[in-house]
PDB file of C-alpha atoms in Angstrom:
ATOM      1  CA  MET A   1     -20.645   1.483 -12.648  1.00 59.00           C
ATOM      2  CA  SER A   2     -21.495   5.084 -12.214  1.00 84.00           C
ATOM      3  CA  GLN A   3     -25.424   5.992 -13.841  1.00 95.00           C
ATOM      4  CA  PRO A   4     -26.076   9.695 -14.394  1.00 96.00           C
ATOM      5  CA  CYS A   5     -29.344   9.366 -12.334  1.00 97.00           C
ATOM      6  CA  ARG A   6     -29.862  10.112  -8.001  1.00 96.00           C
ATOM      7  CA  LEU A   7     -33.406   8.695  -6.261  1.00 96.00           C
ATOM      8  CA  GLU A   8     -34.539  11.911  -4.436  1.00 93.00           C
ATOM      9  CA  TYR A   9     -36.371  12.658  -2.345  1.00 91.00           C
ATOM     10  CA  ARG A  10     -40.135  14.926  -3.729  1.00 86.00           C
ATOM     11  CA  GLY A  11     -42.975  14.536  -1.508  1.00 76.00           C
ATOM     12  CA  PHE A  12     -44.447  12.824   1.408  1.00 72.00           C
ATOM     13  CA  HIS A  13     -45.785  10.040  -1.179  1.00 78.00           C
ATOM     14  CA  GLN A  14     -43.149  10.089  -3.789  1.00 87.00           C
ATOM     15  CA  LEU A  15     -39.392   9.202  -4.418  1.00 93.00           C
ATOM     16  CA  GLU A  16     -38.044  10.776  -8.268  1.00 95.00           C
ATOM     17  CA  LEU A  17     -35.812   9.391 -10.351  1.00 97.00           C
ATOM     18  CA  VAL A  18     -33.573  12.776 -11.406  1.00 97.00           C
ATOM     19  CA  ARG A  19     -31.039  13.029 -14.523  1.00 96.00           C
ATOM     20  CA  HIS A  20     -27.580  13.566 -13.119  1.00 95.00           C
ATOM     21  CA  GLY A  21     -24.831  14.936 -15.115  1.00 90.00           C
ATOM     22  CA  GLY A  22     -26.629  13.060 -18.683  1.00 89.00           C
ATOM     23  CA  GLU A  23     -29.303  12.305 -19.754  1.00 92.00           C
ATOM     24  CA  LYS A  24     -29.222   8.778 -20.576  1.00 95.00           C
ATOM     25  CA  ILE A  25     -29.347   5.642 -18.321  1.00 96.00           C
ATOM     26  CA  ARG A  26     -27.898   1.745 -19.014  1.00 96.00           C
ATOM     27  CA  ILE A  27     -30.785   0.058 -18.084  1.00 96.00           C
ATOM     28  CA  GLY A  28     -30.814  -4.133 -19.298  1.00 92.00           C
ATOM     29  CA  GLY A  29     -27.452  -2.821 -21.741  1.00 92.00           C
ATOM     30  CA  ARG A  30     -29.236  -0.638 -23.644  1.00 95.00           C
ATOM     31  CA  LEU A  31     -29.187   3.440 -23.411  1.00 96.00           C
ATOM     32  CA  ARG A  32     -32.049   4.693 -22.617  1.00 96.00           C
ATOM     33  CA  ALA A  33     -33.952   8.529 -21.948  1.00 96.00           C
ATOM     34  CA  LEU A  34     -34.545   9.379 -18.426  1.00 96.00           C
ATOM     35  CA  GLN A  35     -37.548  12.144 -19.011  1.00 95.00           C
ATOM     36  CA  GLU A  36     -39.085  14.739 -17.791  1.00 93.00           C
ATOM     37  CA  PRO A  37     -40.757  14.667 -15.767  1.00 93.00           C
ATOM     38  CA  PRO A  38     -38.760  12.556 -13.890  1.00 95.00           C
ATOM     39  CA  PRO A  39     -40.558   9.468 -13.536  1.00 95.00           C
ATOM     40  CA  ASN A  40     -41.699   8.386  -9.294  1.00 93.00           C
ATOM     41  CA  VAL A  41     -42.545   5.313  -7.254  1.00 89.00           C
ATOM     42  CA  ALA A  42     -46.350   5.139  -7.877  1.00 72.00           C
ATOM     43  CA  SER A  43     -47.231   2.498  -6.069  1.00 72.00           C
ATOM     44  CA  ARG A  44     -47.973   2.740  -2.485  1.00 78.00           C
ATOM     45  CA  PRO A  45     -45.430  -0.036  -0.699  1.00 81.00           C
ATOM     46  CA  PRO A  46     -46.548  -2.186   2.839  1.00 85.00           C
ATOM     47  CA  VAL A  47     -44.815   0.205   5.489  1.00 87.00           C
ATOM     48  CA  ASP A  48     -41.924  -0.921   8.047  1.00 90.00           C
ATOM     49  CA  THR A  49     -40.092  -2.565   5.524  1.00 93.00           C
ATOM     50  CA  VAL A  50     -37.536  -2.117   3.322  1.00 96.00           C
ATOM     51  CA  GLN A  51     -38.385  -1.841  -0.021  1.00 95.00           C
ATOM     52  CA  TYR A  52     -35.211  -1.226  -2.971  1.00 97.00           C
ATOM     53  CA  VAL A  53     -35.892   0.597  -6.012  1.00 97.00           C
ATOM     54  CA  TYR A  54     -35.910  -0.609  -9.195  1.00 97.00           C
ATOM     55  CA  ALA A  55     -35.972   1.555 -12.870  1.00 97.00           C
ATOM     56  CA  ARG A  56     -37.247  -0.492 -15.936  1.00 97.00           C
ATOM     57  CA  TRP A  57     -37.962   0.435 -19.699  1.00 97.00           C
ATOM     58  CA  ASP A  58     -41.015   0.509 -20.620  1.00 95.00           C
ATOM     59  CA  GLU A  59     -41.891  -0.399 -24.329  1.00 94.00           C
ATOM     60  CA  ARG A  60     -45.242   0.217 -24.782  1.00 93.00           C
ATOM     61  CA  ARG A  61     -45.297   4.391 -23.939  1.00 92.00           C
ATOM     62  CA  GLU A  62     -41.174   4.476 -24.203  1.00 94.00           C
ATOM     63  CA  ARG A  63     -40.440   5.875 -20.653  1.00 96.00           C
ATOM     64  CA  VAL A  64     -38.240   4.991 -17.434  1.00 97.00           C
ATOM     65  CA  LYS A  65     -40.788   3.598 -15.200  1.00 96.00           C
ATOM     66  CA  LEU A  66     -39.907   2.749 -11.527  1.00 96.00           C
ATOM     67  CA  THR A  67     -40.981  -0.254  -8.393  1.00 94.00           C
ATOM     68  CA  ALA A  68     -40.659  -0.517  -5.408  1.00 94.00           C
ATOM     69  CA  SER A  69     -39.493  -4.024  -4.442  1.00 95.00           C
ATOM     70  CA  THR A  70     -38.433  -6.243  -1.437  1.00 95.00           C
ATOM     71  CA  THR A  71     -36.906  -8.230  -3.740  1.00 97.00           C
ATOM     72  CA  GLY A  72     -33.370  -7.975  -3.407  1.00 96.00           C
ATOM     73  CA  HIS A  73     -30.071  -7.420  -5.848  1.00 97.00           C
ATOM     74  CA  GLU A  74     -27.490  -8.493  -7.384  1.00 96.00           C
ATOM     75  CA  THR A  75     -24.526  -8.313 -10.023  1.00 95.00           C
ATOM     76  CA  LEU A  76     -24.556  -8.447 -13.473  1.00 94.00           C
ATOM     77  CA  ASP A  77     -21.902  -6.614 -15.547  1.00 90.00           C
ATOM     78  CA  GLY A  78     -20.842  -4.501 -13.349  1.00 90.00           C
ATOM     79  CA  GLU A  79     -23.982  -3.063 -12.357  1.00 93.00           C
ATOM     80  CA  GLU A  80     -26.687  -3.948  -9.728  1.00 96.00           C
ATOM     81  CA  VAL A  81     -30.269  -5.713 -10.988  1.00 97.00           C
ATOM     82  CA  MET A  82     -33.143  -6.687  -9.734  1.00 97.00           C
ATOM     83  CA  ARG A  83     -32.222 -10.202  -8.413  1.00 97.00           C
ATOM     84  CA  GLY A  84     -33.461 -12.918 -11.014  1.00 96.00           C
ATOM     85  CA  ASP A  85     -34.327  -9.824 -13.270  1.00 97.00           C
ATOM     86  CA  PRO A  86     -31.564  -8.226 -15.436  1.00 96.00           C
ATOM     87  CA  ALA A  87     -33.915  -5.488 -17.301  1.00 96.00           C
ATOM     88  CA  ALA A  88     -34.607  -3.791 -13.833  1.00 97.00           C
ATOM     89  CA  LEU A  89     -31.914  -1.753 -12.890  1.00 98.00           C
ATOM     90  CA  LEU A  90     -31.282  -0.585  -9.114  1.00 98.00           C
ATOM     91  CA  VAL A  91     -31.355   2.748  -8.102  1.00 98.00           C
ATOM     92  CA  GLY A  92     -32.300   3.147  -4.645  1.00 97.00           C
ATOM     93  CA  MET A  93     -34.115   2.157  -1.827  1.00 96.00           C
ATOM     94  CA  GLY A  94     -36.231   3.387   0.833  1.00 94.00           C
ATOM     95  CA  ARG A  95     -38.200   2.441   3.976  1.00 93.00           C
ATOM     96  CA  PRO A  96     -41.756   3.694   4.175  1.00 91.00           C
ATOM     97  CA  PHE A  97     -43.990   4.138   7.271  1.00 86.00           C
ATOM     98  CA  GLU A  98     -47.370   5.302   8.224  1.00 79.00           C
ATOM     99  CA  ASN A  99     -48.017   7.910  10.402  1.00 70.00           C
ATOM    100  CA  ARG A 100     -51.747   7.128  10.617  1.00 66.00           C
ATOM    101  CA  PRO A 101     -54.095   4.546   8.980  1.00 62.00           C
ATOM    102  CA  ARG A 102     -53.902   4.565   4.833  1.00 64.00           C
ATOM    103  CA  HIS A 103     -51.366   7.568   4.655  1.00 70.00           C
ATOM    104  CA  TYR A 104     -48.093   6.147   4.058  1.00 77.00           C
ATOM    105  CA  HIS A 105     -44.834   8.401   3.910  1.00 86.00           C
ATOM    106  CA  TRP A 106     -41.167   8.133   2.331  1.00 86.00           C
ATOM    107  CA  ALA A 107     -40.101  10.896   4.888  1.00 83.00           C
ATOM    108  CA  ASP A 108     -41.784  14.121   7.014  1.00 75.00           C
ATOM    109  CA  ARG A 109     -38.794  15.190   9.435  1.00 78.00           C
ATOM    110  CA  PRO A 110     -35.354  15.312   8.973  1.00 77.00           C
ATOM    111  CA  GLU A 111     -34.534  12.372  10.600  1.00 79.00           C
ATOM    112  CA  HIS A 112     -36.885  10.027   8.091  1.00 83.00           C
ATOM    113  CA  ARG A 113     -34.464  11.193   5.815  1.00 84.00           C
ATOM    114  CA  THR A 114     -31.769   8.284   6.067  1.00 91.00           C
ATOM    115  CA  LEU A 115     -34.774   5.796   5.205  1.00 92.00           C
ATOM    116  CA  ILE A 116     -34.163   7.706   1.900  1.00 93.00           C
ATOM    117  CA  LEU A 117     -31.394   6.262  -0.208  1.00 94.00           C
ATOM    118  CA  SER A 118     -30.508   6.681  -4.451  1.00 96.00           C
ATOM    119  CA  ARG A 119     -27.502   4.250  -5.490  1.00 95.00           C
ATOM    120  CA  HIS A 120     -25.614   6.183  -7.592  1.00 95.00           C
ATOM    121  CA  ASN A 121     -24.091   9.589  -6.764  1.00 95.00           C
ATOM    122  CA  ARG A 122     -26.215   9.779  -3.428  1.00 89.00           C
ATOM    123  CA  LYS A 123     -25.477  13.214  -1.411  1.00 86.00           C
ATOM    124  CA  ARG A 124     -24.374  12.706   2.163  1.00 86.00           C
ATOM    125  CA  VAL A 125     -27.008  12.261   4.896  1.00 86.00           C
ATOM    126  CA  GLU A 126     -26.087  14.116   8.063  1.00 88.00           C
ATOM    127  CA  TRP A 127     -28.953  14.594  11.203  1.00 88.00           C
ATOM    128  CA  ARG A 128     -28.314  15.514  15.134  1.00 91.00           C
ATOM    129  CA  GLN A 129     -30.306  14.506  17.743  1.00 90.00           C
ATOM    130  CA  SER A 130     -29.988  16.246  21.494  1.00 92.00           C
ATOM    131  CA  LEU A 131     -31.251  14.805  24.745  1.00 91.00           C
ATOM    132  CA  ARG A 132     -34.621  17.485  25.413  1.00 89.00           C
ATOM    133  CA  ALA A 133     -33.677  16.767  29.257  1.00 90.00           C
ATOM    134  CA  ASP A 134     -30.981  15.154  31.293  1.00 91.00           C
ATOM    135  CA  ALA A 135     -30.761  11.226  31.957  1.00 90.00           C
ATOM    136  CA  ALA A 136     -30.253   9.441  34.053  1.00 87.00           C
ATOM    137  CA  VAL A 137     -28.325   6.077  33.983  1.00 88.00           C
ATOM    138  CA  PRO A 138     -29.103   3.457  37.170  1.00 87.00           C
ATOM    139  CA  GLY A 139     -26.036   1.279  38.171  1.00 84.00           C
ATOM    140  CA  GLY A 140     -25.809  -2.305  36.985  1.00 86.00           C
ATOM    141  CA  GLY A 141     -25.552  -3.857  33.468  1.00 89.00           C
ATOM    142  CA  TRP A 142     -25.753  -2.204  30.780  1.00 94.00           C
ATOM    143  CA  SER A 143     -29.137   0.098  29.891  1.00 93.00           C
ATOM    144  CA  GLU A 144     -29.732   2.269  26.790  1.00 94.00           C
ATOM    145  CA  VAL A 145     -29.380   6.347  27.792  1.00 93.00           C
ATOM    146  CA  SER A 146     -32.585   8.091  25.536  1.00 92.00           C
ATOM    147  CA  PRO A 147     -34.737   7.565  23.120  1.00 91.00           C
ATOM    148  CA  ASP A 148     -33.719  10.881  21.931  1.00 91.00           C
ATOM    149  CA  MET A 149     -29.667   8.951  21.596  1.00 93.00           C
ATOM    150  CA  SER A 150     -30.948   6.754  19.250  1.00 93.00           C
ATOM    151  CA  VAL A 151     -31.118   7.149  14.959  1.00 92.00           C
ATOM    152  CA  SER A 152     -32.587   4.658  12.601  1.00 93.00           C
ATOM    153  CA  PHE A 153     -30.938   4.465   8.786  1.00 94.00           C
ATOM    154  CA  LEU A 154     -30.431   2.733   6.041  1.00 95.00           C
ATOM    155  CA  VAL A 155     -27.032   1.848   4.749  1.00 94.00           C
ATOM    156  CA  TRP A 156     -25.792  -0.332   1.486  1.00 94.00           C
ATOM    157  CA  GLY A 157     -23.634  -3.422   2.375  1.00 92.00           C
ATOM    158  CA  GLU A 158     -20.083  -2.799   2.508  1.00 89.00           C
ATOM    159  CA  GLU A 159     -20.786   0.802   3.866  1.00 90.00           C
ATOM    160  CA  ALA A 160     -19.846   3.134   6.635  1.00 90.00           C
ATOM    161  CA  ALA A 161     -21.662   4.973   8.187  1.00 91.00           C
ATOM    162  CA  ARG A 162     -20.455   7.443  11.114  1.00 93.00           C
ATOM    163  CA  LEU A 163     -21.494   8.155  15.041  1.00 93.00           C
ATOM    164  CA  GLU A 164     -20.370  11.352  16.832  1.00 95.00           C
ATOM    165  CA  ILE A 165     -21.537  11.152  20.506  1.00 93.00           C
ATOM    166  CA  GLU A 166     -21.067  14.125  22.796  1.00 93.00           C
ATOM    167  CA  VAL A 167     -21.812  14.515  26.927  1.00 91.00           C
ATOM    168  CA  ARG A 168     -21.387  16.090  30.064  1.00 89.00           C
ATOM    169  CA  VAL A 169     -21.514  13.628  32.830  1.00 87.00           C
ATOM    170  CA  ARG A 170     -22.288  14.295  36.473  1.00 82.00           C
ATOM    171  CA  SER A 171     -21.782  11.163  38.874  1.00 76.00           C
ATOM    172  CA  ASP A 172     -21.707  10.424  42.129  1.00 73.00           C
ATOM    173  CA  ALA A 173     -20.653   6.992  41.614  1.00 71.00           C
ATOM    174  CA  ALA A 174     -17.744   4.616  43.190  1.00 78.00           C
ATOM    175  CA  SER A 175     -16.470   2.463  40.129  1.00 82.00           C
ATOM    176  CA  PRO A 176     -15.804   3.656  36.196  1.00 86.00           C
ATOM    177  CA  LEU A 177     -19.436   4.455  33.822  1.00 88.00           C
ATOM    178  CA  LEU A 178     -18.901   3.191  30.558  1.00 90.00           C
ATOM    179  CA  LEU A 179     -20.929   4.514  27.354  1.00 92.00           C
ATOM    180  CA  GLY A 180     -21.226   2.493  24.374  1.00 93.00           C
ATOM    181  CA  VAL A 181     -23.360   1.835  21.575  1.00 94.00           C
ATOM    182  CA  GLY A 182     -25.864  -1.024  20.935  1.00 95.00           C
ATOM    183  CA  LEU A 183     -27.123  -1.880  17.244  1.00 95.00           C
ATOM    184  CA  ASP A 184     -30.568  -2.972  16.531  1.00 95.00           C
ATOM    185  CA  GLY A 185     -31.316  -3.338  20.631  1.00 93.00           C
ATOM    186  CA  ALA A 186     -28.418  -5.344  21.446  1.00 96.00           C
ATOM    187  CA  PRO A 187     -26.046  -4.373  24.482  1.00 95.00           C
ATOM    188  CA  PRO A 188     -22.204  -3.071  23.139  1.00 95.00           C
ATOM    189  CA  GLU A 189     -19.785  -5.631  23.297  1.00 91.00           C
ATOM    190  CA  SER A 190     -17.341  -3.047  24.879  1.00 91.00           C
ATOM    191  CA  ALA A 191     -17.335   0.473  26.189  1.00 92.00           C
ATOM    192  CA  GLU A 192     -15.778   2.838  23.476  1.00 91.00           C
ATOM    193  CA  VAL A 193     -15.077   5.256  26.423  1.00 88.00           C
ATOM    194  CA  GLU A 194     -14.152   4.692  30.475  1.00 89.00           C
ATOM    195  CA  ILE A 195     -15.339   7.460  32.721  1.00 87.00           C
ATOM    196  CA  THR A 196     -13.758   7.799  35.742  1.00 84.00           C
ATOM    197  CA  PRO A 197     -15.431   9.697  38.556  1.00 78.00           C
ATOM    198  CA  SER A 198     -12.597  11.717  38.473  1.00 77.00           C
ATOM    199  CA  GLU A 199     -13.341  12.962  35.812  1.00 76.00           C
ATOM    200  CA  ALA A 200     -16.887  13.374  36.487  1.00 71.00           C
ATOM    201  CA  ALA A 201     -18.730  17.173  35.100  1.00 77.00           C
ATOM    202  CA  GLN A 202     -16.187  17.110  32.852  1.00 80.00           C
ATOM    203  CA  ALA A 203     -17.255  16.970  28.788  1.00 86.00           C
ATOM    204  CA  PHE A 204     -16.552  14.199  26.707  1.00 88.00           C
ATOM    205  CA  ARG A 205     -16.476  13.090  23.239  1.00 90.00           C
ATOM    206  CA  PHE A 206     -16.074  10.207  21.338  1.00 90.00           C
ATOM    207  CA  ASP A 207     -16.307   9.054  17.321  1.00 93.00           C
ATOM    208  CA  ILE A 208     -17.225   5.637  15.983  1.00 91.00           C
ATOM    209  CA  GLU A 209     -17.486   4.597  12.171  1.00 91.00           C
ATOM    210  CA  ARG A 210     -19.088   1.242  11.680  1.00 89.00           C
ATOM    211  CA  ARG A 211     -18.476  -0.273   8.363  1.00 91.00           C
ATOM    212  CA  PHE A 212     -21.443  -2.772   7.343  1.00 93.00           C
ATOM    213  CA  ALA A 213     -20.987  -6.014   5.461  1.00 94.00           C
ATOM    214  CA  ARG A 214     -23.180  -7.008   2.037  1.00 91.00           C
ATOM    215  CA  ASP A 215     -25.265  -9.516   4.139  1.00 93.00           C
ATOM    216  CA  GLU A 216     -25.927  -6.714   6.533  1.00 95.00           C
ATOM    217  CA  GLU A 217     -27.276  -3.463   4.252  1.00 96.00           C
ATOM    218  CA  GLY A 218     -30.815  -2.233   5.077  1.00 96.00           C
ATOM    219  CA  PHE A 219     -32.661  -1.054   8.131  1.00 96.00           C
ATOM    220  CA  HIS A 220     -30.383  -0.324  11.426  1.00 95.00           C
ATOM    221  CA  THR A 221     -31.262   1.306  14.571  1.00 94.00           C
ATOM    222  CA  VAL A 222     -28.051   2.427  16.861  1.00 93.00           C
ATOM    223  CA  SER A 223     -28.209   3.916  20.423  1.00 94.00           C
ATOM    224  CA  LEU A 224     -26.209   5.001  22.972  1.00 94.00           C
ATOM    225  CA  PHE A 225     -26.032   2.675  26.301  1.00 95.00           C
ATOM    226  CA  GLY A 226     -23.992   3.763  29.918  1.00 92.00           C
ATOM    227  CA  LYS A 227     -23.568   1.024  32.781  1.00 90.00           C
ATOM    228  CA  THR A 228     -22.000   1.643  36.265  1.00 85.00           C
ATOM    229  CA  GLU A 229     -20.402  -1.631  37.990  1.00 82.00           C
ATOM    230  CA  ASP A 230     -22.265  -0.309  41.463  1.00 80.00           C
ATOM    231  CA  ALA A 231     -25.723   0.614  42.535  1.00 75.00           C
ATOM    232  CA  SER A 232     -24.547   3.860  41.498  1.00 75.00           C
ATOM    233  CA  TRP A 233     -26.775   6.451  39.271  1.00 79.00           C
ATOM    234  CA  THR A 234     -25.199   8.679  36.763  1.00 85.00           C
ATOM    235  CA  VAL A 235     -27.017  11.660  35.437  1.00 88.00           C
ATOM    236  CA  LEU A 236     -25.873  12.532  31.621  1.00 90.00           C
ATOM    237  CA  GLN A 237     -26.160  16.563  30.186  1.00 90.00           C
ATOM    238  CA  GLY A 238     -26.394  17.786  27.662  1.00 91.00           C
ATOM    239  CA  ALA A 239     -26.021  14.430  25.102  1.00 92.00           C
ATOM    240  CA  ALA A 240     -25.787  15.240  22.077  1.00 94.00           C
ATOM    241  CA  LEU A 241     -25.371  12.384  18.394  1.00 93.00           C
ATOM    242  CA  ARG A 242     -24.354  13.448  15.399  1.00 94.00           C
ATOM    243  CA  TYR A 243     -25.195  10.843  12.553  1.00 93.00           C
ATOM    244  CA  SER A 244     -23.062  11.066   9.245  1.00 91.00           C
ATOM    245  CA  THR A 245     -22.491   8.823   6.279  1.00 84.00           C
ATOM    246  CA  THR A 246     -19.562   9.986   3.103  1.00 72.00           C
ATOM    247  CA  GLY A 247     -22.211   9.786   0.137  1.00 65.00           C
TER     248      GLY A 247
END
């Protein structure tokens, strides 16, 4: 069920629930006015944990109130609500972090925007990362190419994330270079692209779309991995990774 609201980032410590095409949202089966200025997450949640953001109706103040909780959600009458609490409407998800003691942030750099999601009317997310220098892939088994070629993000269950990877290869290896994407530190189960020695020095591009099941909802990191079967090293140049969601 669509709701006329959107959870948005408004500053290091603040997420707001803003109107989107209407002034009232349905909480606990009743329409409630979404006030101005918008409600925000006022509590300081634990860092480095997935926080679900819920909207409740404050009877005493007659206002919508936001809370962050690690308690997950369930479907009730077509809406996503806090598990065991139908009066709390799910409006978003975030993962705050701490960049120095006693200071937490929802986001302060473009890549951290991948750690904030609205449940309703969410915007398309797009972020690009490039190698700051050449990266060497040692021979042997799968190894992570570079921290620069990874991205962390939140994703709703039953939704997809897309990766586009561009790279140039310089290699003296006798065997093909295999490239693949690993999830959460685990090497890939199979290669996405195989580059033969004769193709070295060419530019390559490949796209991957990963759909997440409901029980995979939450925080993930994907990284570019490479390997060759012999002991030769391969150098990757000008690699770029672009992450996007459909919104």
